[in-house]
PDB file of C-alpha atoms in Angstrom:
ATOM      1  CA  UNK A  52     -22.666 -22.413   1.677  1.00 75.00           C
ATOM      2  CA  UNK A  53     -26.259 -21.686   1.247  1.00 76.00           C
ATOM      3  CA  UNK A  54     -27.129 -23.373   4.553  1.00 82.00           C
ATOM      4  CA  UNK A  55     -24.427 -21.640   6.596  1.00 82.00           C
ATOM      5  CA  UNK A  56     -25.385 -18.990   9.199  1.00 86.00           C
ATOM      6  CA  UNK A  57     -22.178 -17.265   8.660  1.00 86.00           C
ATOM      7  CA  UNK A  58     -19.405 -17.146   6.028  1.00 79.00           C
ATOM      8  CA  UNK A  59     -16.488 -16.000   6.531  1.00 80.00           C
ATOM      9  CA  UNK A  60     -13.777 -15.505   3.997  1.00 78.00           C
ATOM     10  CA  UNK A  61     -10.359 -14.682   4.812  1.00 73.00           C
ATOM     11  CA  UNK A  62      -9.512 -13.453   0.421  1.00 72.00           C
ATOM     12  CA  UNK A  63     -11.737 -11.021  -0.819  1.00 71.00           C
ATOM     13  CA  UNK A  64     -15.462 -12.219  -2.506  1.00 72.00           C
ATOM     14  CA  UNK A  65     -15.101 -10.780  -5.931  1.00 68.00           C
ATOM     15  CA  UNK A  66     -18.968 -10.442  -6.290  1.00 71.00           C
ATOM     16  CA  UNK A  67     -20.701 -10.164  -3.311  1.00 74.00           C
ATOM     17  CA  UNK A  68     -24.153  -9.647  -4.343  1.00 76.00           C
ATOM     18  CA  UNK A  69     -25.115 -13.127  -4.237  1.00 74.00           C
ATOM     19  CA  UNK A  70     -24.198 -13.761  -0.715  1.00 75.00           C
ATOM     20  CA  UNK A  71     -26.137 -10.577   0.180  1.00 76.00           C
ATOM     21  CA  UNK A  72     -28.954 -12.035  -1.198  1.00 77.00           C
ATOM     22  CA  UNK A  73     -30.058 -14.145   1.564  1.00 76.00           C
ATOM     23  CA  UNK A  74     -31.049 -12.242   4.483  1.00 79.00           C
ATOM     24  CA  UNK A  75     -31.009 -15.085   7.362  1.00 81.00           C
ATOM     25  CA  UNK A  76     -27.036 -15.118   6.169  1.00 81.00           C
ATOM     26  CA  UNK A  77     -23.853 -13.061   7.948  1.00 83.00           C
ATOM     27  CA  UNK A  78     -21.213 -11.872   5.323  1.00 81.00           C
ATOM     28  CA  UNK A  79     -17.961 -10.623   7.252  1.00 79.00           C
ATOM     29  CA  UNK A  80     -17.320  -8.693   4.002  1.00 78.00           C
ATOM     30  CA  UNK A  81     -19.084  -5.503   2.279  1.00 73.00           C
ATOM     31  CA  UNK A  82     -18.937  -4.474  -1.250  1.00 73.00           C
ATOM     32  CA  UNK A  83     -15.743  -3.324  -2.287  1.00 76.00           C
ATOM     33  CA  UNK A  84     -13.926  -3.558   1.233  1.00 77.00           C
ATOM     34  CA  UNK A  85     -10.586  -3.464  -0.797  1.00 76.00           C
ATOM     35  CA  UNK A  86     -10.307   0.382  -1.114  1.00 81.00           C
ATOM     36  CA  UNK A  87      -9.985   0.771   2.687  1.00 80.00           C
ATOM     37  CA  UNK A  88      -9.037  -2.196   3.751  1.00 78.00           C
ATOM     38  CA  UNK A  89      -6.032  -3.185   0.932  1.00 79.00           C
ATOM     39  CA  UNK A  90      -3.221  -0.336   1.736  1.00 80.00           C
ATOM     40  CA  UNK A  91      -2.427  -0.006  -1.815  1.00 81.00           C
ATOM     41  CA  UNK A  92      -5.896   0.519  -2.473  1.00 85.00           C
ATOM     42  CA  UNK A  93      -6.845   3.181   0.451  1.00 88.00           C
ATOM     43  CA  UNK A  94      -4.077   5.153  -0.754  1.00 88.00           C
ATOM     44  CA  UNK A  95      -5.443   4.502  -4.913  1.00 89.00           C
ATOM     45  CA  UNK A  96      -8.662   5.721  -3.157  1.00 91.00           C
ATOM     46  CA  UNK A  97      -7.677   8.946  -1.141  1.00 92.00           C
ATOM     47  CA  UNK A  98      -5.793  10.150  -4.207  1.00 90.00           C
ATOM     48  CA  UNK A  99      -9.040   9.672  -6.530  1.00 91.00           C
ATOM     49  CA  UNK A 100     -11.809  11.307  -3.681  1.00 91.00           C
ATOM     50  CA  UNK A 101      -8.649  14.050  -3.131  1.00 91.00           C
ATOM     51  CA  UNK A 102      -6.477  14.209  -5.472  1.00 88.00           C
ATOM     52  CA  UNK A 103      -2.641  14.314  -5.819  1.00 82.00           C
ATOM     53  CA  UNK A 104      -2.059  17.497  -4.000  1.00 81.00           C
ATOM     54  CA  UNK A 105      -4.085  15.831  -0.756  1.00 86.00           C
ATOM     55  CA  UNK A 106      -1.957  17.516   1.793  1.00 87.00           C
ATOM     56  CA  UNK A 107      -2.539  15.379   4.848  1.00 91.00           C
ATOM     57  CA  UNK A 108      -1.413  12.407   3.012  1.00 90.00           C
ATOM     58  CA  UNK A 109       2.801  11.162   3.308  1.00 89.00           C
ATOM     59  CA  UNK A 110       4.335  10.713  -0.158  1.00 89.00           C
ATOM     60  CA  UNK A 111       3.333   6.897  -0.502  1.00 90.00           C
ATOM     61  CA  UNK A 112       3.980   4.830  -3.406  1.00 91.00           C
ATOM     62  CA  UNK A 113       3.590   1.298  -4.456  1.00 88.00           C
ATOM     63  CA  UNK A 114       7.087  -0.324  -5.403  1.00 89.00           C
ATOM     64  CA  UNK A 115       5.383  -2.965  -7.430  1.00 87.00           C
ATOM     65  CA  UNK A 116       4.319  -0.216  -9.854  1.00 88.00           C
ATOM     66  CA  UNK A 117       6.213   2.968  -8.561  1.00 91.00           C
ATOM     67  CA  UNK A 118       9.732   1.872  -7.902  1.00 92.00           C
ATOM     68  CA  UNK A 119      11.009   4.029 -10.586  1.00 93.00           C
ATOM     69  CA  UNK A 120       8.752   7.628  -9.744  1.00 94.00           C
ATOM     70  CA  UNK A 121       9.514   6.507  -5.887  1.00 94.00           C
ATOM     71  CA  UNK A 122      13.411   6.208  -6.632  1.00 95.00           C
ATOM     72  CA  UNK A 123      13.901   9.685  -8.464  1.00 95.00           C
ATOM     73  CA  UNK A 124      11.564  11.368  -5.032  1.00 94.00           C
ATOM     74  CA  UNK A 125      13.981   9.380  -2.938  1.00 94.00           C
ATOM     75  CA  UNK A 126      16.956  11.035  -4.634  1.00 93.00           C
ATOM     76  CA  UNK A 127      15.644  14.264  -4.948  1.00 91.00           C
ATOM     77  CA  UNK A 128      15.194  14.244  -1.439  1.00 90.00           C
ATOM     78  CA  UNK A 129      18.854  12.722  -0.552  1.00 89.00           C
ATOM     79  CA  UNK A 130      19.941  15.954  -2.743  1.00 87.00           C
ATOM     80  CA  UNK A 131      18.011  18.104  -0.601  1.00 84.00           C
ATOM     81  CA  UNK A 132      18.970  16.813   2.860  1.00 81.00           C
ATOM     82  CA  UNK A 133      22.655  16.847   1.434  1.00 78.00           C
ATOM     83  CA  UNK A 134      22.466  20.283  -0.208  1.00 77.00           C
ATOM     84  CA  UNK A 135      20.743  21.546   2.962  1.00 62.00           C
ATOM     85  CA  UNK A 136      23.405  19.976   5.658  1.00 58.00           C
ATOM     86  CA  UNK A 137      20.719  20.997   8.503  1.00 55.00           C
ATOM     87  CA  UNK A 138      20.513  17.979  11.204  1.00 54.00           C
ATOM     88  CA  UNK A 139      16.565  18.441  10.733  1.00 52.00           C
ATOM     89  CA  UNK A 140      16.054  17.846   7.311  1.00 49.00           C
ATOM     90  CA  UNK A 141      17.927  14.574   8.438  1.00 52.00           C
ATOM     91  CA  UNK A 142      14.333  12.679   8.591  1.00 53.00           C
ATOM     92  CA  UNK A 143      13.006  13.901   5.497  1.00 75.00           C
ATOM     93  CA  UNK A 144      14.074  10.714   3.446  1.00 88.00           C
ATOM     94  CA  UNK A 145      12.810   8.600   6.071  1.00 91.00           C
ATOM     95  CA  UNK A 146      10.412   5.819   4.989  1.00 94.00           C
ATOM     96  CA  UNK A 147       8.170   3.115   6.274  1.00 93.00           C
ATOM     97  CA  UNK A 148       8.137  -0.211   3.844  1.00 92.00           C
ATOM     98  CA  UNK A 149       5.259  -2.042   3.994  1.00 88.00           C
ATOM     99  CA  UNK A 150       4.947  -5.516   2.117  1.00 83.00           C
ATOM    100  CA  UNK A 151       1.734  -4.917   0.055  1.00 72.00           C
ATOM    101  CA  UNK A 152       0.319  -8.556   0.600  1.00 70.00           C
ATOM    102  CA  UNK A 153       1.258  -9.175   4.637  1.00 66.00           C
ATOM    103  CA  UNK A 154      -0.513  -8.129   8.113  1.00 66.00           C
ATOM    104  CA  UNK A 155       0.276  -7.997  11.231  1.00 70.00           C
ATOM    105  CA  UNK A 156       3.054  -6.198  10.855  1.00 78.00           C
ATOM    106  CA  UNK A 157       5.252  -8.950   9.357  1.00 82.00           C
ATOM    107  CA  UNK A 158       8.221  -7.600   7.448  1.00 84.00           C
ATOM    108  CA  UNK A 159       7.894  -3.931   7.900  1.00 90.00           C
ATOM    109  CA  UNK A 160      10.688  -1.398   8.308  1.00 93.00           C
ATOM    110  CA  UNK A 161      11.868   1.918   8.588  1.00 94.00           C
ATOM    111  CA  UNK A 162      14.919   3.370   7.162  1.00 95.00           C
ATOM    112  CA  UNK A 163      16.127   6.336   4.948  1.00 92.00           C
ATOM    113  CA  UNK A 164      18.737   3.950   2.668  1.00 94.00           C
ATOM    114  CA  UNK A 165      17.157   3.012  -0.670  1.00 95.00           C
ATOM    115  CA  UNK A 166      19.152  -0.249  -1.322  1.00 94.00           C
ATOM    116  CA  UNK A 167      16.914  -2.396   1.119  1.00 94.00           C
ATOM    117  CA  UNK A 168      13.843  -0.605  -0.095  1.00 94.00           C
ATOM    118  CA  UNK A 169      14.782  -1.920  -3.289  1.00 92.00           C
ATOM    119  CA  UNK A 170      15.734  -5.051  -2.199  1.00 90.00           C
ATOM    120  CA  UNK A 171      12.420  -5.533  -0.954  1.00 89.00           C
ATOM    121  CA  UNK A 172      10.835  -5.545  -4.230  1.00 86.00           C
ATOM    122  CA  UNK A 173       9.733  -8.106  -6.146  1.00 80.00           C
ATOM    123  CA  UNK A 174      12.098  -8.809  -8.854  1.00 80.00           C
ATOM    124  CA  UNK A 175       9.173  -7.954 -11.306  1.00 79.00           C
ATOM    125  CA  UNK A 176       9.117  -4.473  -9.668  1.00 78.00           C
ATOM    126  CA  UNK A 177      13.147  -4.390 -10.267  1.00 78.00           C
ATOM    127  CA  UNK A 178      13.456  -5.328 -13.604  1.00 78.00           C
ATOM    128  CA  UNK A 179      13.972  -1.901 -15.435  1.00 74.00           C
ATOM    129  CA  UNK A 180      17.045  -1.302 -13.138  1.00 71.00           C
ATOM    130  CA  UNK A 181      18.774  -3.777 -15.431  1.00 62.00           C
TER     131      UNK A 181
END
């Protein structure tokens, strides 16, 4: 590695320091890359820098730690949109599901029905539903 031109790495470094070290070297990573580049992490990041009333932000949770807050906003929504009856508020339970650990767009959805949104979760994620 210390004789390489280049290194790239396609799982995040860890420590990077000691790759930046050597200035005759090209690094395709940065320090900390994660918090922009890992969705769960950009969105752990925009929450910290703006807090949770950031405005411009979706409601986005991660089901590997959130199923439970992200099922009682998914019913409380379903109550609205039933409550309501309007044909607008129709997309207001709609959701995107993103695996966490996947690119290129493998395995993502959309839909406003909360049993394959829970079926995508790990079974870790699922286990208080028991």
């Amino acid at each position: 590695m210390q004789d390489a031109d280049v290194l790239w790495f396609s799982d995040d470094v860890g420590n990077i320091q000691d790759l930046l070290s050597n200035e005759k070297q090209l690094v395709n990573q940065y320090p900390n890359e994660m918090c922009i580049t890992y969705k769960h992490k950009l969105v752990e990041t925009i929450l910290r820098c703006w807090g949770e009333t950031c405005d411009w932000l979706p409601a986005t949770y991660n089901l590997n730690t959130q199923l439970p807050q992200f099922i009682a906003h998914w019913r409380e929504a379903e109550e609205k949109k039933n409550k309501s009856g309007a044909d607008a508020q129709k997309a207001d339970n709609l959701w995107i599901v993103k695996p966490w650990n996947q690119s290129r767009g493998l395995e993502i959805f959309v839909t406003d029905s909360l049993a394959p949104i829970i079926r995508s979760c790990p079974a870790s994620a699922r286990s208080f539903l028991r």
